[in-house]
């Protein structure tokens, strides 16, 4: 007999339906257990042949997403940008970058997505603008003490001549978080110098983002992903506080501070902003969903996902967990409990545009310095691509069986590995230069998608691609996998089709008596998931085998394999 523990139950607000969730267009809860596909626009599909992906390219390829069976797509920024940080340096948040298309192209994309039954989520970047934003240009012209400077964080420097930055705060991308301007003042940029931080104590800043949310919601978008949601509120009272050591500028140091007291991350006041936004989002029918990108631990992260705030927050703890049964079980249980405690649904992410693709990452021995691995061109340690793919497929099938929403990143349905050996001369991520060429950055997961087995950019567009694709991409292309039994693309398609049928309420029951290294849980109505993270084949429990991430070995579940079972 297996002993079962229910680790998630009904929530106080936005109650999930008892039976299969309704993913139809009017259901206000459609997002609670949706599968959302992240499109990184520059790297998805290039219609106009300039080597950079664009909106018309995305629209043409929407049938791929419909056939894949996802519920929604999330578009990373497509706004005018000088691409100092891959589009997260926004010049105008209510326009389309002319290289990527026009607002008409955007409307056509939304229309076509909705026709195909796909929802559309856009990225909002409220922590900073591009330095080319009209507000920042005005701030530079207007001088110290001006209202235009108050929309950003300008301060005088320290030292006899103001030649030292106002504090020791460090940028996420490396180096000081302060940049000096010609009249001698300094401005704050938690990311690249081309991304000045906004001052959220300024009412004009608040008003402008309300306008931006309404602008896109009025155009029919179904939801918003909120970039760096945990950094908007800052302690800017004079005198500004030094942190004392560079490490304390990182989110990973949040535990060193009493909750809510770090000078710029996860401050309690940030939640007022999202309560205000929720009122705007709820004025639409159905209400627009939102998901926080907040690199904040457990219970604090869940606060962003409260029903009167954003509703969901990315769960990066799951992404950061090594491929280890005990560790995963702990993180899954805690994630469900923390989401449940605030009435949110859980989220799961294995890959995105900021991290090493999980096909490669899950094979790195725990504790591996990923940057050193990238600098070695992916050779130290070497990752066997077949073994990596096997593990990634098992991890995906496990993720897709969990209660809540799964966010999948473009190309993972093809099993793409990280392109770890990009030559340094092609790197575009500001991290490379800003760290004095010490950290290689995130380009290896942003290499344009292969659609066909041949062609100048494997079907990405009619000409080349802005980052070079390795020849191995031909074999990973959609064309190479389409209709091929056992391919990763067909695995995702089958899994997503089955998931829709099998989806239950947001509860999960663990089986306690499993062999070491094996995770097993039921989702109700006979849907059972078993993942073998041990090095040995294991016997399967009772149930009809519906899907496996790798063929069974003499009827047994091999290492690095996940199975879904039914009644
Ligand atoms: C988020 C984005 C990342 C970007 C940063 C600054 O973390 O995901 O790509 O560099 O914000 O906007």
Coordinates of C-alpha atoms and ligand atoms in Angstrom, one line a residue:
X1 CA 0.0 0.0 0.0
X2 CA 1.3 3.4 -0.8
X3 CA 0.8 6.2 1.7
X4 CA -0.3 9.4 0.1
X5 CA 0.2 13.0 1.2
X6 CA -1.8 15.8 -0.4
X7 CA 0.6 18.8 -0.8
X8 CA -1.7 21.3 -2.3
X9 CA -5.3 22.1 -1.8
X10 CA -8.0 24.6 -2.9
X11 CA -7.1 28.2 -2.5
X12 CA -9.1 30.9 -0.8
X13 CA -9.5 33.1 -3.9
X14 CA -9.8 32.4 -7.6
X15 CA -10.8 28.8 -6.7
X16 CA -9.8 26.4 -9.4
X17 CA -12.6 24.3 -10.8
X18 CA -13.0 20.9 -9.2
X19 CA -12.8 19.1 -12.5
X20 CA -10.8 19.8 -15.7
X21 CA -10.0 23.5 -15.9
X22 CA -11.8 25.4 -18.6
X23 CA -9.2 26.9 -20.9
X24 CA -11.7 28.7 -23.1
X25 CA -11.2 32.3 -23.9
X26 CA -13.6 33.8 -21.3
X27 CA -12.5 31.8 -18.3
X28 CA -10.9 34.2 -15.9
X29 CA -8.7 31.4 -14.5
X30 CA -7.4 30.2 -17.8
X31 CA -3.8 30.9 -16.8
X32 CA -3.8 28.9 -13.5
X33 CA -2.7 25.7 -15.2
X34 CA -1.8 26.9 -18.7
X35 CA 1.3 26.0 -20.7
X36 CA 2.9 29.3 -21.8
X37 CA 5.5 29.4 -24.6
X38 CA 8.1 32.1 -24.4
X39 CA 9.0 33.7 -27.7
X40 CA 12.2 35.6 -27.8
X41 CA 11.3 37.7 -30.9
X42 CA 14.7 38.4 -32.3
X43 CA 15.4 34.7 -32.5
X44 CA 12.1 33.0 -33.4
X45 CA 11.5 33.7 -37.1
X46 CA 12.7 36.4 -39.5
X47 CA 10.2 37.3 -42.2
X48 CA 12.0 40.3 -43.8
X49 CA 15.4 38.8 -44.1
X50 CA 17.5 41.2 -42.1
X51 CA 18.8 38.4 -39.9
X52 CA 16.7 39.6 -36.9
X53 CA 13.4 37.9 -36.0
X54 CA 10.3 40.0 -36.3
X55 CA 6.5 40.1 -35.6
X56 CA 5.5 38.9 -39.1
X57 CA 7.8 36.0 -38.7
X58 CA 6.1 35.1 -35.4
X59 CA 2.6 35.4 -36.9
X60 CA 3.6 33.1 -39.8
X61 CA 4.8 30.5 -37.4
X62 CA 1.9 30.6 -34.9
X63 CA 0.6 27.4 -36.4
X64 CA 3.6 25.7 -34.9
X65 CA 2.5 26.8 -31.5
X66 CA -1.1 25.8 -32.1
X67 CA 0.0 22.4 -33.3
X68 CA 2.3 22.1 -30.3
X69 CA -0.7 22.5 -28.0
X70 CA 0.4 25.4 -25.8
X71 CA -2.3 27.8 -24.4
X72 CA -0.5 31.1 -24.7
X73 CA 2.7 32.8 -26.0
X74 CA 4.7 35.3 -24.0
X75 CA 6.6 37.8 -26.2
X76 CA 9.8 39.1 -24.7
X77 CA 10.2 42.8 -25.6
X78 CA 9.6 43.9 -29.2
X79 CA 9.6 47.6 -28.4
X80 CA 12.0 50.1 -30.0
X81 CA 15.4 49.4 -28.4
X82 CA 19.0 49.8 -29.3
X83 CA 19.4 46.2 -28.1
X84 CA 21.9 47.1 -25.4
X85 CA 20.2 44.4 -23.4
X86 CA 18.4 42.3 -26.0
X87 CA 15.3 44.5 -26.0
X88 CA 15.0 45.0 -22.2
X89 CA 16.3 48.5 -22.8
X90 CA 13.0 50.0 -24.0
X91 CA 13.0 53.4 -25.8
X92 CA 9.2 53.5 -26.2
X93 CA 7.0 51.0 -24.3
X94 CA 4.0 51.7 -26.5
X95 CA 5.5 51.1 -29.9
X96 CA 7.0 48.3 -32.0
X97 CA 10.7 48.4 -33.0
X98 CA 10.7 49.3 -36.7
X99 CA 13.1 46.4 -37.3
X100 CA 10.5 44.0 -35.8
X101 CA 7.4 45.5 -37.5
X102 CA 4.6 48.0 -36.7
X103 CA 1.6 48.2 -34.4
X104 CA -0.5 46.9 -37.3
X105 CA 1.8 43.8 -37.4
X106 CA 1.3 43.4 -33.7
X107 CA -2.5 43.6 -34.0
X108 CA -2.4 41.1 -36.8
X109 CA -0.3 38.8 -34.6
X110 CA -2.8 39.0 -31.7
X111 CA -5.8 38.5 -34.1
X112 CA -4.2 35.4 -35.6
X113 CA -3.1 34.0 -32.2
X114 CA -6.7 34.4 -30.9
X115 CA -8.1 32.8 -34.1
X116 CA -5.9 29.8 -33.3
X117 CA -7.0 29.7 -29.7
X118 CA -3.7 31.1 -28.3
X119 CA -3.5 33.8 -25.7
X120 CA -0.9 36.6 -25.9
X121 CA 1.2 37.9 -23.0
X122 CA 3.6 40.8 -23.4
X123 CA 6.6 41.8 -21.3
X124 CA 6.5 45.0 -19.3
X125 CA 9.9 46.5 -18.2
X126 CA 9.1 48.9 -15.3
X127 CA 12.4 49.0 -13.5
X128 CA 14.3 51.0 -16.1
X129 CA 14.1 52.5 -19.6
X130 CA 16.6 52.8 -22.3
X131 CA 18.9 55.8 -22.0
X132 CA 17.5 56.8 -25.4
X133 CA 13.9 57.1 -23.9
X134 CA 12.7 60.7 -24.3
X135 CA 12.5 61.0 -20.5
X136 CA 16.1 60.2 -20.0
X137 CA 17.2 62.5 -22.8
X138 CA 15.2 65.3 -21.2
X139 CA 16.7 64.5 -17.8
X140 CA 20.2 64.8 -19.3
X141 CA 19.4 68.2 -20.8
X142 CA 17.5 69.5 -17.8
X143 CA 20.2 69.3 -15.2
X144 CA 20.5 68.6 -11.5
X145 CA 17.4 69.1 -9.4
X146 CA 15.0 69.3 -12.4
X147 CA 11.6 67.5 -12.4
X148 CA 12.9 65.5 -15.4
X149 CA 15.8 64.1 -13.3
X150 CA 13.4 63.1 -10.6
X151 CA 11.9 60.5 -12.9
X152 CA 15.2 58.6 -12.6
X153 CA 17.7 58.3 -9.7
X154 CA 20.3 61.0 -10.1
X155 CA 22.6 61.9 -7.2
X156 CA 25.8 63.8 -6.6
X157 CA 28.9 61.8 -6.3
X158 CA 31.1 61.4 -3.2
X159 CA 34.8 62.5 -2.9
X160 CA 36.2 66.0 -3.0
X161 CA 34.9 66.6 -6.5
X162 CA 32.0 64.2 -6.6
X163 CA 34.3 61.8 -8.6
X164 CA 33.2 58.7 -6.7
X165 CA 29.9 56.9 -7.2
X166 CA 27.2 57.8 -4.6
X167 CA 27.2 54.3 -3.1
X168 CA 28.9 50.9 -3.5
X169 CA 25.9 49.3 -5.2
X170 CA 26.8 46.9 -8.0
X171 CA 25.1 46.3 -11.3
X172 CA 23.7 42.8 -11.9
X173 CA 25.8 42.8 -15.1
X174 CA 29.0 43.7 -13.2
X175 CA 30.7 46.9 -12.1
X176 CA 29.3 49.9 -10.3
X177 CA 25.5 50.5 -10.6
X178 CA 26.2 54.2 -11.1
X179 CA 27.2 56.1 -14.2
X180 CA 28.5 59.7 -14.3
X181 CA 27.0 62.2 -16.7
X182 CA 28.9 65.3 -18.2
X183 CA 27.6 67.8 -15.6
X184 CA 29.1 65.6 -12.8
X185 CA 26.0 63.9 -11.4
X186 CA 25.5 60.1 -11.4
X187 CA 22.5 58.0 -12.3
X188 CA 21.6 54.6 -11.0
X189 CA 21.4 51.5 -13.3
X190 CA 21.0 48.2 -11.7
X191 CA 21.5 46.6 -15.2
X192 CA 23.5 48.0 -18.1
X193 CA 24.5 51.7 -18.2
X194 CA 22.1 52.0 -21.1
X195 CA 19.2 51.1 -18.7
X196 CA 18.8 53.9 -16.2
X197 CA 16.5 52.9 -13.3
X198 CA 13.2 54.8 -12.9
X199 CA 12.2 56.4 -9.7
X200 CA 8.9 54.8 -8.6
X201 CA 8.3 57.4 -6.0
X202 CA 7.6 59.8 -8.9
X203 CA 3.8 60.0 -9.7
X204 CA 4.5 60.6 -13.4
X205 CA 6.3 57.2 -13.6
X206 CA 3.4 55.5 -12.0
X207 CA 0.9 57.1 -14.2
X208 CA 2.9 56.3 -17.4
X209 CA 2.9 52.6 -16.6
X210 CA -0.8 52.6 -16.0
X211 CA -1.1 54.0 -19.5
X212 CA 1.1 51.3 -20.9
X213 CA -0.8 48.5 -19.3
X214 CA -4.1 49.9 -20.7
X215 CA -2.5 50.5 -24.1
X216 CA -1.7 46.8 -24.5
X217 CA -4.8 45.4 -22.7
X218 CA -6.9 47.6 -25.0
X219 CA -5.2 46.0 -28.0
X220 CA -6.3 42.6 -26.8
X221 CA -3.4 41.2 -24.9
X222 CA -4.4 38.6 -22.3
X223 CA -1.6 39.1 -19.8
X224 CA 1.7 40.7 -18.7
X225 CA 5.1 39.4 -17.6
X226 CA 6.6 41.9 -15.3
X227 CA 10.4 42.2 -15.6
X228 CA 12.5 42.5 -12.4
X229 CA 9.2 43.0 -10.5
X230 CA 11.1 43.0 -7.2
X231 CA 13.3 46.0 -7.8
X232 CA 11.0 48.9 -8.4
X233 CA 10.7 50.2 -4.8
X234 CA 14.0 51.6 -3.5
X235 CA 15.2 53.1 -0.3
X236 CA 16.4 56.4 -1.7
X237 CA 16.2 58.4 1.6
X238 CA 19.3 60.5 2.2
X239 CA 21.9 59.5 2.9
X240 CA 21.9 56.5 0.6
X241 CA 23.2 53.4 2.4
X242 CA 26.4 51.6 1.3
X243 CA 26.0 47.8 1.4
X244 CA 29.6 47.1 2.5
X245 CA 30.4 44.3 0.1
X246 CA 29.8 43.7 -3.7
X247 CA 28.0 40.4 -3.0
X248 CA 25.3 42.1 -1.0
X249 CA 24.1 43.8 -4.2
X250 CA 22.9 40.5 -5.5
X251 CA 19.4 38.9 -4.9
X252 CA 21.2 35.8 -3.7
X253 CA 22.1 37.9 -0.6
X254 CA 18.6 38.8 0.3
X255 CA 18.7 36.3 3.2
X256 CA 21.3 38.5 4.9
X257 CA 18.7 41.2 5.4
X258 CA 15.6 41.3 7.5
X259 CA 12.8 40.7 5.0
X260 CA 11.8 43.8 3.0
X261 CA 14.8 45.9 4.1
X262 CA 17.4 45.5 1.2
X263 CA 17.8 49.0 -0.3
X264 CA 16.6 48.0 -3.7
X265 CA 15.3 44.4 -3.8
X266 CA 12.0 43.1 -2.5
X267 CA 11.1 46.0 -0.4
X268 CA 7.7 45.9 1.2
X269 CA 6.5 49.1 -0.6
X270 CA 6.8 47.4 -4.0
X271 CA 3.5 45.6 -3.4
X272 CA 1.4 48.9 -3.5
X273 CA 2.4 49.2 -7.1
X274 CA 1.0 45.8 -8.0
X275 CA -2.2 46.3 -6.0
X276 CA -2.7 49.4 -8.0
X277 CA -2.1 47.4 -11.3
X278 CA -4.4 44.6 -10.3
X279 CA -7.3 47.1 -10.2
X280 CA -6.5 48.1 -13.8
X281 CA -6.1 44.5 -15.0
X282 CA -9.4 43.5 -13.3
X283 CA -11.3 46.2 -15.1
X284 CA -11.0 44.0 -18.2
X285 CA -13.2 41.0 -19.1
X286 CA -11.8 38.5 -18.6
X287 CA -9.3 40.1 -16.2
X288 CA -5.7 40.3 -17.6
X289 CA -3.3 37.9 -16.0
X290 CA 0.2 38.8 -14.8
X291 CA 3.3 37.0 -13.7
X292 CA 6.2 38.5 -11.8
X293 CA 9.8 37.9 -12.6
X294 CA 11.0 38.1 -9.0
X295 CA 14.3 36.5 -8.1
X296 CA 13.2 36.3 -4.4
X297 CA 13.1 33.2 -2.2
X298 CA 9.9 31.2 -1.5
X299 CA 7.4 32.8 0.8
X300 CA 8.5 36.4 -0.1
X301 CA 8.1 35.6 -3.8
X302 CA 4.6 34.3 -3.2
X303 CA 3.6 37.8 -2.0
X304 CA 3.9 39.1 -5.6
X305 CA 1.4 36.3 -6.7
X306 CA -1.4 37.3 -4.2
X307 CA -4.7 37.5 -6.0
X308 CA -4.9 41.3 -5.4
X309 CA -1.5 41.7 -7.0
X310 CA 0.0 39.9 -10.0
X311 CA -1.5 36.4 -9.5
X312 CA 1.6 34.4 -10.4
X313 CA 5.4 34.6 -9.9
X314 CA 8.0 32.6 -11.7
X315 CA 9.4 29.8 -9.5
X316 CA 13.1 30.0 -10.2
X317 CA 13.9 27.7 -7.2
X318 CA 12.6 24.8 -9.3
X319 CA 14.8 25.9 -12.2
X320 CA 17.8 26.1 -9.9
X321 CA 17.3 22.6 -8.3
X322 CA 19.7 19.9 -9.4
X323 CA 18.5 16.7 -11.0
X324 CA 18.1 14.9 -7.7
X325 CA 14.9 13.2 -6.5
X326 CA 14.9 14.4 -2.9
X327 CA 15.8 17.9 -3.7
X328 CA 13.1 18.1 -6.4
X329 CA 10.5 16.7 -4.2
X330 CA 11.3 19.2 -1.5
X331 CA 11.2 22.1 -3.9
X332 CA 8.0 20.9 -5.5
X333 CA 6.3 20.5 -2.2
X334 CA 7.4 23.9 -0.9
X335 CA 6.5 25.6 -4.1
X336 CA 3.0 24.2 -4.0
X337 CA 2.6 25.1 -0.4
X338 CA 3.8 28.7 -0.8
X339 CA 1.7 29.3 -3.8
X340 CA -1.3 27.7 -2.1
X341 CA -0.8 29.8 1.0
X342 CA -1.6 33.0 -0.9
X343 CA -4.1 31.6 -3.3
X344 CA -1.8 31.6 -6.3
X345 CA -1.2 28.7 -8.7
X346 CA 2.3 27.4 -8.9
X347 CA 4.6 28.0 -11.8
X348 CA 7.4 25.8 -13.3
X349 CA 10.2 26.9 -15.6
X350 CA 13.2 24.9 -16.8
X351 CA 14.6 27.2 -19.4
X352 CA 14.3 30.9 -20.5
X353 CA 16.3 33.5 -22.2
X354 CA 18.5 34.2 -19.1
X355 CA 19.7 30.7 -18.2
X356 CA 21.7 27.8 -19.7
X357 CA 19.2 25.6 -21.6
X358 CA 18.1 22.7 -19.5
X359 CA 19.3 20.1 -22.0
X360 CA 22.8 21.1 -21.1
X361 CA 22.4 22.5 -17.6
X362 CA 20.9 19.4 -15.9
X363 CA 23.9 17.4 -17.0
X364 CA 26.4 19.7 -15.3
X365 CA 27.6 18.2 -12.0
X366 CA 25.9 20.1 -9.1
X367 CA 28.1 23.1 -8.1
X368 CA 29.5 23.5 -11.6
X369 CA 30.4 27.1 -12.3
X370 CA 28.2 27.6 -15.4
X371 CA 30.2 30.6 -16.5
X372 CA 33.5 28.7 -16.4
X373 CA 31.7 25.9 -18.4
X374 CA 30.6 28.5 -21.0
X375 CA 34.1 30.0 -21.1
X376 CA 35.5 26.5 -21.8
X377 CA 33.2 26.4 -24.9
X378 CA 31.1 23.7 -23.2
X379 CA 34.1 21.3 -23.0
X380 CA 34.9 21.3 -19.3
X381 CA 33.0 19.3 -18.3
X382 CA 31.8 17.9 -21.7
X383 CA 28.1 17.3 -21.9
X384 CA 27.0 14.3 -24.0
X385 CA 24.2 15.7 -26.1
X386 CA 22.2 12.4 -26.2
X387 CA 22.4 12.0 -22.4
X388 CA 21.5 15.6 -21.9
X389 CA 18.5 15.3 -24.2
X390 CA 17.3 12.2 -22.4
X391 CA 17.4 13.9 -19.1
X392 CA 15.8 17.1 -20.4
X393 CA 12.9 15.1 -21.8
X394 CA 12.4 13.3 -18.5
X395 CA 12.5 16.7 -16.7
X396 CA 10.0 18.2 -19.0
X397 CA 7.5 15.3 -18.6
X398 CA 7.9 15.7 -14.9
X399 CA 7.3 19.4 -15.0
X400 CA 4.2 19.1 -17.3
X401 CA 2.6 16.8 -14.8
X402 CA 2.8 19.2 -11.9
X403 CA -0.1 21.3 -10.8
X404 CA 0.0 24.9 -12.0
X405 CA 1.5 26.6 -15.1
X406 CA 4.5 25.5 -17.0
X407 CA 6.5 28.1 -19.0
X408 CA 8.4 26.6 -21.9
X409 CA 11.1 28.5 -23.8
X410 CA 11.3 28.5 -27.5
X411 CA 13.4 25.7 -28.9
X412 CA 13.1 23.4 -25.8
X413 CA 10.4 21.5 -27.7
X414 CA 13.2 20.7 -30.2
X415 CA 15.6 19.6 -27.5
X416 CA 18.0 22.4 -28.4
X417 CA 21.2 22.4 -26.3
X418 CA 23.0 25.5 -25.1
X419 CA 25.3 26.8 -27.8
X420 CA 28.2 27.0 -25.4
X421 CA 31.0 27.5 -28.0
X422 CA 29.8 30.8 -29.6
X423 CA 33.0 32.6 -30.6
X424 CA 33.5 35.6 -28.3
X425 CA 33.6 38.0 -31.2
X426 CA 29.9 37.4 -31.9
X427 CA 28.7 37.8 -28.3
X428 CA 26.0 40.5 -27.9
X429 CA 25.0 40.2 -24.2
X430 CA 26.2 43.3 -22.3
X431 CA 27.4 41.0 -19.5
X432 CA 30.4 40.1 -21.6
X433 CA 31.8 43.6 -21.9
X434 CA 30.5 44.9 -18.6
X435 CA 32.4 42.2 -16.7
X436 CA 35.6 43.0 -18.6
X437 CA 35.1 39.8 -20.7
X438 CA 35.0 37.5 -17.7
X439 CA 31.4 36.3 -17.8
X440 CA 30.2 35.1 -21.2
X441 CA 26.5 35.9 -20.8
X442 CA 23.3 34.5 -22.2
X443 CA 23.7 34.4 -26.0
X444 CA 24.1 30.6 -26.0
X445 CA 20.3 30.1 -25.3
X446 CA 19.3 32.9 -27.7
X447 CA 20.6 31.4 -31.0
X448 CA 17.9 31.7 -33.6
X449 CA 15.6 28.6 -34.0
X450 CA 16.1 26.1 -36.8
X451 CA 12.9 25.4 -38.7
X452 CA 14.3 23.4 -41.7
X453 CA 17.2 21.1 -42.3
X454 CA 18.8 23.3 -44.9
X455 CA 18.9 27.0 -46.0
X456 CA 21.1 29.9 -44.9
X457 CA 19.7 30.0 -41.4
X458 CA 17.8 26.7 -41.2
X459 CA 14.5 28.3 -42.1
X460 CA 14.8 31.1 -39.5
X461 CA 14.7 33.5 -42.4
X462 CA 15.7 34.0 -46.0
X463 CA 19.2 35.1 -45.1
X464 CA 21.6 34.6 -42.2
X465 CA 20.9 34.9 -38.5
X466 CA 22.1 37.5 -36.0
X467 CA 23.9 34.8 -34.0
X468 CA 25.5 31.9 -35.8
X469 CA 23.7 28.6 -35.6
X470 CA 25.9 25.4 -35.3
X471 CA 25.5 22.8 -38.1
X472 CA 24.0 20.4 -35.5
X473 CA 20.9 22.7 -35.6
X474 CA 19.8 21.0 -38.8
X475 CA 19.1 17.8 -37.0
X476 CA 17.1 19.6 -34.3
X477 CA 15.0 21.5 -36.7
X478 CA 11.2 21.3 -36.8
X479 CA 11.4 19.8 -40.3
X480 CA 13.7 17.0 -39.0
X481 CA 11.4 16.1 -36.2
X482 CA 7.9 16.7 -37.5
X483 CA 6.0 13.5 -37.7
X484 CA 9.0 11.5 -36.5
X485 CA 8.0 9.0 -33.8
X486 CA 9.9 9.5 -30.7
X487 CA 11.3 12.9 -31.6
X488 CA 11.4 15.6 -28.9
X489 CA 8.9 17.7 -30.9
X490 CA 6.4 14.8 -31.0
X491 CA 7.0 14.1 -27.3
X492 CA 6.0 17.7 -26.5
X493 CA 3.0 17.5 -28.8
X494 CA 1.7 14.3 -27.4
X495 CA 2.4 15.4 -23.8
X496 CA 0.5 18.7 -24.2
X497 CA -2.4 17.0 -25.9
X498 CA -2.6 14.4 -23.2
X499 CA -2.2 17.0 -20.5
X500 CA -5.2 18.9 -21.6
X501 CA -7.3 15.7 -21.3
X502 CA -5.8 14.6 -18.0
X503 CA -5.6 18.0 -16.2
X504 CA -7.2 18.0 -12.8
X505 CA -7.5 20.4 -9.9
X506 CA -4.4 21.8 -8.4
X507 CA -3.6 18.9 -6.0
X508 CA -0.9 16.4 -6.0
X509 CA -0.5 13.2 -3.9
X510 CA 3.0 11.8 -3.4
X511 CA 3.6 8.1 -3.2
X512 CA 5.8 7.6 -0.2
X513 CA 7.2 4.1 -0.7
X514 CA 9.2 4.5 -3.9
X515 CA 12.7 3.2 -4.6
X516 CA 15.5 5.6 -3.9
X517 CA 15.8 8.2 -6.7
X518 CA 12.3 7.8 -7.9
X519 CA 9.6 10.4 -7.7
X520 CA 6.0 9.3 -8.0
X521 CA 2.7 11.2 -7.6
X522 CA -0.9 11.1 -8.6
X523 CA -2.9 14.0 -9.9
X524 CA -6.3 12.4 -9.4
X525 CA -8.6 10.4 -11.7
X526 CA -5.8 7.9 -12.3
X527 CA -3.2 10.3 -13.8
X528 CA 0.1 9.1 -12.3
X529 CA 3.6 10.4 -13.0
X530 CA 6.8 8.4 -12.2
X531 CA 10.3 9.9 -12.8
X532 CA 13.3 7.7 -12.4
X533 CA 16.3 9.8 -11.4
X534 CA 18.3 6.9 -10.2
X535 CA 21.0 5.1 -12.2
X536 CA 19.0 1.8 -12.5
X537 CA 15.9 0.7 -14.3
X538 CA 12.9 0.4 -11.9
X539 CA 9.6 -1.4 -12.1
X540 CA 6.5 0.6 -13.0
X541 CA 3.6 0.8 -10.6
X542 CA 0.1 -0.2 -11.7
X543 CA -1.6 1.7 -14.5
X544 CA -1.7 1.9 -18.3
X545 CA 1.4 3.5 -19.7
X546 CA 0.3 6.6 -21.6
X547 CA 3.6 8.2 -22.4
X548 CA 7.3 7.8 -21.6
X549 CA 10.2 10.2 -22.2
X550 CA 12.3 7.3 -23.4
X551 CA 11.4 3.7 -24.5
X552 CA 10.9 1.3 -21.6
X553 CA 13.7 -1.2 -21.0
X554 CA 12.1 -4.7 -20.9
X555 CA 9.0 -3.2 -19.4
X556 CA 10.9 -1.2 -16.8
X557 CA 11.5 2.5 -16.5
X558 CA 15.1 3.3 -17.4
X559 CA 17.4 5.9 -15.7
X560 CA 16.5 9.5 -16.6
X561 CA 13.1 8.6 -17.8
X562 CA 9.6 9.8 -16.8
X563 CA 6.3 8.0 -17.5
X564 CA 2.7 9.1 -17.3
X565 CA 0.3 6.4 -16.4
X566 CA -3.5 6.2 -16.5
X567 CA -6.1 4.0 -15.1
Ligands
LIG1 C1 15.2 40.4 -16.6 C2 15.3 39.9 -18.0 C3 16.7 40.0 -18.5 C4 17.1 41.4 -18.5 C5 16.9 42.1 -17.2 C6 16.9 43.6 -17.2 O1 15.9 39.7 -15.7 O2 14.7 38.6 -18.0 O3 16.8 39.4 -19.8 O4 18.4 41.5 -18.8 O5 15.6 41.8 -16.7 O6 15.8 44.1 -17.9

